[in-house]
Amino acid sequence: MKFPRTYTLKEIAQITENEYVGSDDFPVKGINEIHVVEPGDVVFVDHPKYFDKALNSAATVVLINKNVKCPEGKALLISDDPFRDFNKLSVFFKPFQSSSHSISSTAIIGNNTIIQPNTFIGNNVTIGDNCLIHPNVSIYDNCIIGNNVTIHAGTVLGSDAFYYKNRDTGFDKLISCGRVVIKDNVDIGANCTIDKGVTGDTTIGEGTKLDNLIQIAHDTVIGKKCLIASLTAVAGCTIIEDEVTIWGQCGIVSGITIGKKAVLMAQSGVSKSIEGGKVYWGSPVTELRNRQRELIAIKKLPELLKKMK
Amino acid sequence: MKFPRTYTLKEIAQITENEYVGSDDFPVKGINEIHVVEPGDVVFVDHPKYFDKALNSAATVVLINKNVKCPEGKALLISDDPFRDFNKLSVFFKPFQSSSHSISSTAIIGNNTIIQPNTFIGNNVTIGDNCLIHPNVSIYDNCIIGNNVTIHAGTVLGSDAFYYKNRDTGFDKLISCGRVVIKDNVDIGANCTIDKGVTGDTTIGEGTKLDNLIQIAHDTVIGKKCLIASLTAVAGCTIIEDEVTIWGQCGIVSGITIGKKAVLMAQSGVSKSIEGGKVYWGSPVTELRNRQRELIAIKKLPELLKKMK
Amino acid sequence: MKFPRTYTLKEIAQITENEYVGSDDFPVKGINEIHVVEPGDVVFVDHPKYFDKALNSAATVVLINKNVKCPEGKALLISDDPFRDFNKLSVFFKPFQSSSHSISSTAIIGNNTIIQPNTFIGNNVTIGDNCLIHPNVSIYDNCIIGNNVTIHAGTVLGSDAFYYKNRDTGFDKLISCGRVVIKDNVDIGANCTIDKGVTGDTTIGEGTKLDNLIQIAHDTVIGKKCLIASLTAVAGCTIIEDEVTIWGQCGIVSGITIGKKAVLMAQSGVSKSIEGGKVYWGSPVTELRNRQRELIAIKKLPELLKKMK
């Protein structure tokens, strides 16, 4: 998430109420999570295990719970609770704005786009030309929808990331200030849910088609011309490359990559990155022919055990 | 889908901009997909593998991409792109009509039927007597709902078939002009999705009860007095016969038949037609007792392998 | 479900049109299902297999289809169809009330609580302070929501229990008159469905967080500080104790207990009660390490079978 203008380190430190290491006028342009940081971004880190990764990332401001040596050309915000203070920035720059109308007056809606009744369109949403948004759809603030997009009834774009810190006092939510970005020529079925990015974008690539009741979690990036069948769940921060086909009821964990033109047979479960251009099946997945061999072998197993006795 | 009146072959050829084989006044009554065609219907075929099936089907007009010998008593529409021209007919006869009100003035709603707030009812929808339609339901144009039907909140009836042709230019949608037909005494849970037929009907039979978050795809026909538990997905053009029981999170592929009184245990996956009157489990399913034997054998397998070393 | 005042046995018998055993003024305070009955409750039983359980339960009035010996200090309602007559009581005391407005005038909504557009809030709903209810949510009559609760778009609270008696004439619904109770600091994702209790409460405990597209069935009680990921289904009357973690697409059958701090890996299926403090995987679940051993063994199985030939 980029700020509306470049802030100074001093201004940011006043918002977060942190001590800082760096010049008062060190430029700060936005906040981001570690996997999408760019120069000018604040990143947060609160566990020594990840200190080096954060300090060596592209982010130039590190919100950290230890006064470590500041890397050359960077700045630090020193906090006793970086998670809490990162949330302060999200709330300051993207405060939740309630809506008094079903379609916000700040939404920009293109030519020849049809919005059916009972659909909610939040603040600062942009929808392109020739789109068809069916009834009872909910599009949260700041979502971006391209041209020639169809969204079926009951689908939700921009709900919060399911991302919590487990504290003694209960689960503390990492506040989402990212967006959902739907590219041109995408179709989304009925009653799907696509969460916004925590700070970045959850993206559905050009020409991709989603069936009904599909869950796409925060910060996941789906490529071009993918087909995803119903009741599939893709967890957060995962990359699905172009032309991937996913049949129904598959589950894909967070933070992995599904290679280009991979095919997942129905009810597969994917827990590690997999290469493109292959067909996979099972939970956890293996290549289709391996899974088929396993299934044949399992069928013979009861007889085999009987003989061995 | 039947046309509002019988058209002549010449009229239809003008709409599709095709050459044709047959008399100008050859009668054309509707369009349908191959599995539901009747005399008077146009069917389309664009792959030599399926030419014979289309030419020998009940359809009397074949929209085809080769000037083949016309069967006796039939007619041909010759097209370089039958898929595109079939879509032309769908759009001509069932153009999308946007709605300006939550409940269309052309909807017919029976006696003692309650429509709760925030529900959308499209054009030409028919709902019978003594129904209860809960809030935030979306019922697309042309759906037919019988008597004594309950539909829980958030459910969507009539979203488009998930059916695309993979072209170099991207996925091209087969336009749906069919309907959803819900028979008497059906209950449908919350946040279900039931797609319309491509040209025919997606049907939920008399007295069948659906739990929440269930996906029923295009042209699927579910029999009488079935019970289907939550998060189950039934793909397109499948037949589920009467009195079938399907427990939660099952997946059923397209184009198969589940026999009468079959029972599917939870999380089963069905990829082939199965006989009625039996209990099945697993993914892919086998009969319950076979699956139980396999599971017992698998439990013993690690120990067996250790011994064999 | 408690009656608005204490009724006499005679009054209740007039509503159900039953003969009774007990004094006319025997006090009757409510109705409940067997697993949640208290003194003063009517419970119903229509199968000899369960007569003793019902007669010996905490319920003091037993609606039964046989004139059995009445236990000391209790009363009987004698019915040829206890299921039908139990439904009569549900309908008498909690008749369905249709709503003419999106937000009922009888709903009580706390301070600083935001209700986004297109959300439905039924009669006698109570929502606490500092809640955020996103668009297109449906909250049925009588639900109780605590403080600091977030509910994302499209979620449904209070749909009917999926509970039918199989009669020759079709499935007969057990009418739900219970509630959904959401405790403080709960977050619920988008397009979830939480059914009301049949007579009791479906409860989501303090500080628990639900992801998107989750199904929680009637009378299920989820403890404090649980995390449940998307597309998980929990069937009815199940108890999930505190601090349980359930990853995506898990299925849990009815009437069992998941012990405190249990962890279910994704796509697990649980058919029996399981102890807390352990990690489980598979369908049906076993402990994680056992499942891992099985998976390794299955991988070796095709090769083993080849060697054995």
mmCIF file of C-alpha atoms in Angstrom, chain A residues 21-211:
data_model
loop_
_atom_site.group_PDB
_atom_site.id
_atom_site.type_symbol
_atom_site.label_atom_id
_atom_site.label_comp_id
_atom_site.label_asym_id
_atom_site.label_seq_id
_atom_site.Cartn_x
_atom_site.Cartn_y
_atom_site.Cartn_z
ATOM 1 C CA VAL A 21 17.179 5.463 13.457
ATOM 2 C CA GLY A 22 17.720 7.573 10.330
ATOM 3 C CA SER A 23 17.402 11.163 9.249
ATOM 4 C CA ASP A 24 14.169 13.034 10.026
ATOM 5 C CA ASP A 25 13.463 13.510 6.342
ATOM 6 C CA PHE A 26 14.199 9.936 5.230
ATOM 7 C CA PRO A 27 11.507 9.298 2.591
ATOM 8 C CA VAL A 28 8.757 6.757 3.331
ATOM 9 C CA LYS A 29 6.337 5.889 0.544
ATOM 10 C CA GLY A 30 4.209 3.006 1.783
ATOM 11 C CA ILE A 31 3.952 -0.192 3.781
ATOM 12 C CA ASN A 32 4.178 -3.751 2.607
ATOM 13 C CA GLU A 33 4.602 -7.310 3.656
ATOM 14 C CA ILE A 34 7.985 -8.922 3.196
ATOM 15 C CA HIS A 35 7.114 -10.813 -0.019
ATOM 16 C CA VAL A 36 6.098 -7.666 -1.915
ATOM 17 C CA VAL A 37 8.281 -4.885 -0.496
ATOM 18 C CA GLU A 38 9.849 -2.172 -2.641
ATOM 19 C CA PRO A 39 12.255 0.681 -1.869
ATOM 20 C CA GLY A 40 10.420 3.330 0.140
ATOM 21 C CA ASP A 41 8.308 0.720 1.975
ATOM 22 C CA VAL A 42 8.032 0.055 5.675
ATOM 23 C CA VAL A 43 8.224 -3.647 6.504
ATOM 24 C CA PHE A 44 7.715 -5.044 10.012
ATOM 25 C CA VAL A 45 9.519 -7.844 11.792
ATOM 26 C CA ASP A 46 9.115 -9.023 15.378
ATOM 27 C CA HIS A 47 11.034 -12.295 15.542
ATOM 28 C CA PRO A 48 14.850 -12.568 15.541
ATOM 29 C CA LYS A 49 14.569 -15.489 13.111
ATOM 30 C CA TYR A 50 13.378 -13.070 10.414
ATOM 31 C CA PHE A 51 15.485 -10.004 11.300
ATOM 32 C CA ASP A 52 18.050 -10.577 8.555
ATOM 33 C CA LYS A 53 15.419 -11.241 5.905
ATOM 34 C CA ALA A 54 13.635 -7.980 6.736
ATOM 35 C CA LEU A 55 16.827 -5.922 7.054
ATOM 36 C CA ASN A 56 18.140 -7.248 3.734
ATOM 37 C CA SER A 57 14.823 -6.941 1.867
ATOM 38 C CA ALA A 58 14.021 -4.230 -0.664
ATOM 39 C CA ALA A 59 12.172 -2.326 2.060
ATOM 40 C CA THR A 60 14.072 0.767 3.190
ATOM 41 C CA VAL A 61 12.348 1.218 6.548
ATOM 42 C CA VAL A 62 12.292 -1.667 9.001
ATOM 43 C CA LEU A 63 9.829 -1.574 11.903
ATOM 44 C CA ILE A 64 11.592 -3.837 14.398
ATOM 45 C CA ASN A 65 11.568 -4.732 18.092
ATOM 46 C CA LYS A 66 15.343 -4.483 18.630
ATOM 47 C CA ASN A 67 17.797 -1.635 18.150
ATOM 48 C CA VAL A 68 19.968 -3.489 15.630
ATOM 49 C CA LYS A 69 22.653 -1.988 13.404
ATOM 50 C CA CYS A 70 20.880 -0.044 10.663
ATOM 51 C CA PRO A 71 21.865 -1.174 7.149
ATOM 52 C CA GLU A 72 23.427 1.434 4.873
ATOM 53 C CA GLY A 73 20.824 3.581 3.104
ATOM 54 C CA LYS A 74 17.986 2.364 5.313
ATOM 55 C CA ALA A 75 16.142 3.499 8.408
ATOM 56 C CA LEU A 76 14.657 1.780 11.463
ATOM 57 C CA LEU A 77 11.529 2.314 13.512
ATOM 58 C CA ILE A 78 12.109 0.810 16.971
ATOM 59 C CA SER A 79 8.985 -0.575 18.578
ATOM 60 C CA ASP A 80 8.176 -2.864 21.482
ATOM 61 C CA ASP A 81 5.360 -4.257 19.289
ATOM 62 C CA PRO A 82 5.945 -3.948 15.535
ATOM 63 C CA PHE A 83 2.717 -5.850 14.703
ATOM 64 C CA ARG A 84 0.628 -3.333 16.655
ATOM 65 C CA ASP A 85 2.480 -0.376 15.145
ATOM 66 C CA PHE A 86 2.214 -1.717 11.587
ATOM 67 C CA ASN A 87 -1.548 -1.889 12.190
ATOM 68 C CA LYS A 88 -1.426 1.780 13.294
ATOM 69 C CA LEU A 89 -0.123 2.693 9.846
ATOM 70 C CA SER A 90 -2.811 0.637 8.075
ATOM 71 C CA VAL A 91 -5.543 2.301 10.096
ATOM 72 C CA PHE A 92 -4.051 5.784 9.649
ATOM 73 C CA PHE A 93 -3.738 5.528 5.875
ATOM 74 C CA LYS A 94 -6.726 3.298 5.127
ATOM 75 C CA PRO A 95 -9.259 3.895 7.892
ATOM 76 C CA PHE A 96 -12.429 1.860 7.518
ATOM 77 C CA GLN A 97 -15.110 4.025 5.959
ATOM 78 C CA SER A 98 -18.681 2.905 6.423
ATOM 79 C CA SER A 99 -21.049 3.261 3.478
ATOM 80 C CA SER A 100 -24.473 4.794 3.582
ATOM 81 C CA HIS A 101 -25.445 3.709 0.077
ATOM 82 C CA SER A 102 -25.341 0.405 -1.798
ATOM 83 C CA ILE A 103 -23.205 2.000 -4.489
ATOM 84 C CA SER A 104 -20.679 4.506 -3.208
ATOM 85 C CA SER A 105 -20.629 7.897 -4.867
ATOM 86 C CA THR A 106 -16.852 7.571 -5.149
ATOM 87 C CA ALA A 107 -17.048 4.362 -7.200
ATOM 88 C CA ILE A 108 -16.080 4.741 -10.854
ATOM 89 C CA ILE A 109 -18.117 2.533 -13.159
ATOM 90 C CA GLY A 110 -17.289 2.180 -16.870
ATOM 91 C CA ASN A 111 -19.418 2.345 -19.999
ATOM 92 C CA ASN A 112 -21.886 -0.401 -20.790
ATOM 93 C CA THR A 113 -21.339 -1.911 -17.371
ATOM 94 C CA ILE A 114 -24.463 -3.353 -15.774
ATOM 95 C CA ILE A 115 -24.845 -3.469 -12.002
ATOM 96 C CA GLN A 116 -27.792 -5.650 -11.033
ATOM 97 C CA PRO A 117 -29.952 -4.833 -7.989
ATOM 98 C CA ASN A 118 -28.880 -5.413 -4.378
ATOM 99 C CA THR A 119 -25.189 -5.294 -5.189
ATOM 100 C CA PHE A 120 -22.856 -3.369 -2.898
ATOM 101 C CA ILE A 121 -20.001 -1.333 -4.339
ATOM 102 C CA GLY A 122 -17.730 0.315 -1.798
ATOM 103 C CA ASN A 123 -15.732 3.512 -1.785
ATOM 104 C CA ASN A 124 -13.114 4.163 -4.453
ATOM 105 C CA VAL A 125 -13.935 0.992 -6.353
ATOM 106 C CA THR A 126 -13.133 1.109 -10.062
ATOM 107 C CA ILE A 127 -15.020 -1.077 -12.531
ATOM 108 C CA GLY A 128 -14.165 -1.064 -16.243
ATOM 109 C CA ASP A 129 -16.323 -1.171 -19.369
ATOM 110 C CA ASN A 130 -18.718 -3.902 -20.498
ATOM 111 C CA CYS A 131 -18.877 -5.614 -17.137
ATOM 112 C CA LEU A 132 -21.860 -7.455 -15.724
ATOM 113 C CA ILE A 133 -22.137 -7.511 -11.945
ATOM 114 C CA HIS A 134 -25.003 -9.759 -10.884
ATOM 115 C CA PRO A 135 -27.212 -9.237 -7.773
ATOM 116 C CA ASN A 136 -26.135 -9.420 -4.157
ATOM 117 C CA VAL A 137 -22.444 -9.101 -4.984
ATOM 118 C CA SER A 138 -20.282 -7.298 -2.367
ATOM 119 C CA ILE A 139 -17.298 -5.329 -3.597
ATOM 120 C CA TYR A 140 -15.369 -3.773 -0.721
ATOM 121 C CA ASP A 141 -13.562 -0.429 -0.884
ATOM 122 C CA ASN A 142 -10.663 0.121 -3.285
ATOM 123 C CA CYS A 143 -11.131 -2.976 -5.454
ATOM 124 C CA ILE A 144 -10.117 -2.605 -9.105
ATOM 125 C CA ILE A 145 -12.039 -4.480 -11.795
ATOM 126 C CA GLY A 146 -11.024 -4.444 -15.470
ATOM 127 C CA ASN A 147 -13.094 -4.582 -18.669
ATOM 128 C CA ASN A 148 -15.425 -7.358 -19.824
ATOM 129 C CA VAL A 149 -15.622 -8.884 -16.366
ATOM 130 C CA THR A 150 -18.627 -10.929 -15.218
ATOM 131 C CA ILE A 151 -19.224 -11.492 -11.516
ATOM 132 C CA HIS A 152 -22.060 -13.767 -10.492
ATOM 133 C CA ALA A 153 -24.459 -13.298 -7.616
ATOM 134 C CA GLY A 154 -23.360 -13.441 -4.017
ATOM 135 C CA THR A 155 -19.637 -13.166 -4.688
ATOM 136 C CA VAL A 156 -17.523 -11.158 -2.249
ATOM 137 C CA LEU A 157 -14.415 -9.226 -3.285
ATOM 138 C CA GLY A 158 -12.196 -7.593 -0.684
ATOM 139 C CA SER A 159 -13.007 -9.276 2.621
ATOM 140 C CA ASP A 160 -10.195 -9.180 5.189
ATOM 141 C CA ALA A 161 -7.163 -11.471 5.168
ATOM 142 C CA PHE A 162 -7.474 -14.357 7.639
ATOM 143 C CA TYR A 163 -4.264 -13.422 9.418
ATOM 144 C CA TYR A 164 -3.899 -13.231 13.203
ATOM 145 C CA LYS A 165 -1.167 -12.999 15.797
ATOM 146 C CA ASN A 166 -1.752 -15.369 18.684
ATOM 147 C CA ARG A 167 -1.413 -13.274 21.844
ATOM 148 C CA ASP A 168 -2.171 -14.237 25.440
ATOM 149 C CA THR A 169 -5.109 -11.870 25.223
ATOM 150 C CA GLY A 170 -6.531 -13.518 22.091
ATOM 151 C CA PHE A 171 -6.019 -13.436 18.363
ATOM 152 C CA ASP A 172 -4.936 -9.998 17.166
ATOM 153 C CA LYS A 173 -5.812 -9.275 13.547
ATOM 154 C CA LEU A 174 -3.279 -7.961 11.067
ATOM 155 C CA ILE A 175 -5.367 -5.232 9.520
ATOM 156 C CA SER A 176 -5.749 -5.519 5.758
ATOM 157 C CA CYS A 177 -5.235 -2.389 3.705
ATOM 158 C CA GLY A 178 -4.591 -4.050 0.333
ATOM 159 C CA ARG A 179 -6.894 -4.553 -2.619
ATOM 160 C CA VAL A 180 -8.437 -7.089 -4.926
ATOM 161 C CA VAL A 181 -7.492 -6.575 -8.575
ATOM 162 C CA ILE A 182 -9.506 -8.368 -11.255
ATOM 163 C CA LYS A 183 -7.981 -8.103 -14.735
ATOM 164 C CA ASP A 184 -9.832 -7.919 -18.082
ATOM 165 C CA ASN A 185 -12.023 -10.761 -19.373
ATOM 166 C CA VAL A 186 -12.263 -12.538 -16.042
ATOM 167 C CA ASP A 187 -15.440 -14.423 -15.106
ATOM 168 C CA ILE A 188 -16.153 -15.154 -11.458
ATOM 169 C CA GLY A 189 -18.948 -17.548 -10.472
ATOM 170 C CA ALA A 190 -21.533 -17.252 -7.721
ATOM 171 C CA ASN A 191 -20.795 -17.045 -3.974
ATOM 172 C CA CYS A 192 -17.013 -16.909 -4.362
ATOM 173 C CA THR A 193 -14.867 -15.121 -1.784
ATOM 174 C CA ILE A 194 -11.704 -13.250 -2.678
ATOM 175 C CA ASP A 195 -9.891 -11.598 0.216
ATOM 176 C CA LYS A 196 -7.970 -8.368 -0.208
ATOM 177 C CA GLY A 197 -4.220 -8.296 0.168
ATOM 178 C CA VAL A 198 -2.840 -7.418 3.591
ATOM 179 C CA THR A 199 -0.880 -4.545 2.058
ATOM 180 C CA GLY A 200 -0.590 -5.657 -1.568
ATOM 181 C CA ASP A 201 -3.031 -6.968 -4.151
ATOM 182 C CA THR A 202 -4.880 -10.228 -4.508
ATOM 183 C CA THR A 203 -4.906 -10.562 -8.288
ATOM 184 C CA ILE A 204 -6.929 -12.612 -10.751
ATOM 185 C CA GLY A 205 -5.135 -12.557 -14.121
ATOM 186 C CA GLU A 206 -6.471 -11.695 -17.545
ATOM 187 C CA GLY A 207 -8.921 -14.158 -19.043
ATOM 188 C CA THR A 208 -9.077 -16.451 -15.999
ATOM 189 C CA LYS A 209 -12.410 -18.116 -15.262
ATOM 190 C CA LEU A 210 -13.611 -19.086 -11.783
ATOM 191 C CA ASP A 211 -16.561 -21.360 -11.089
#
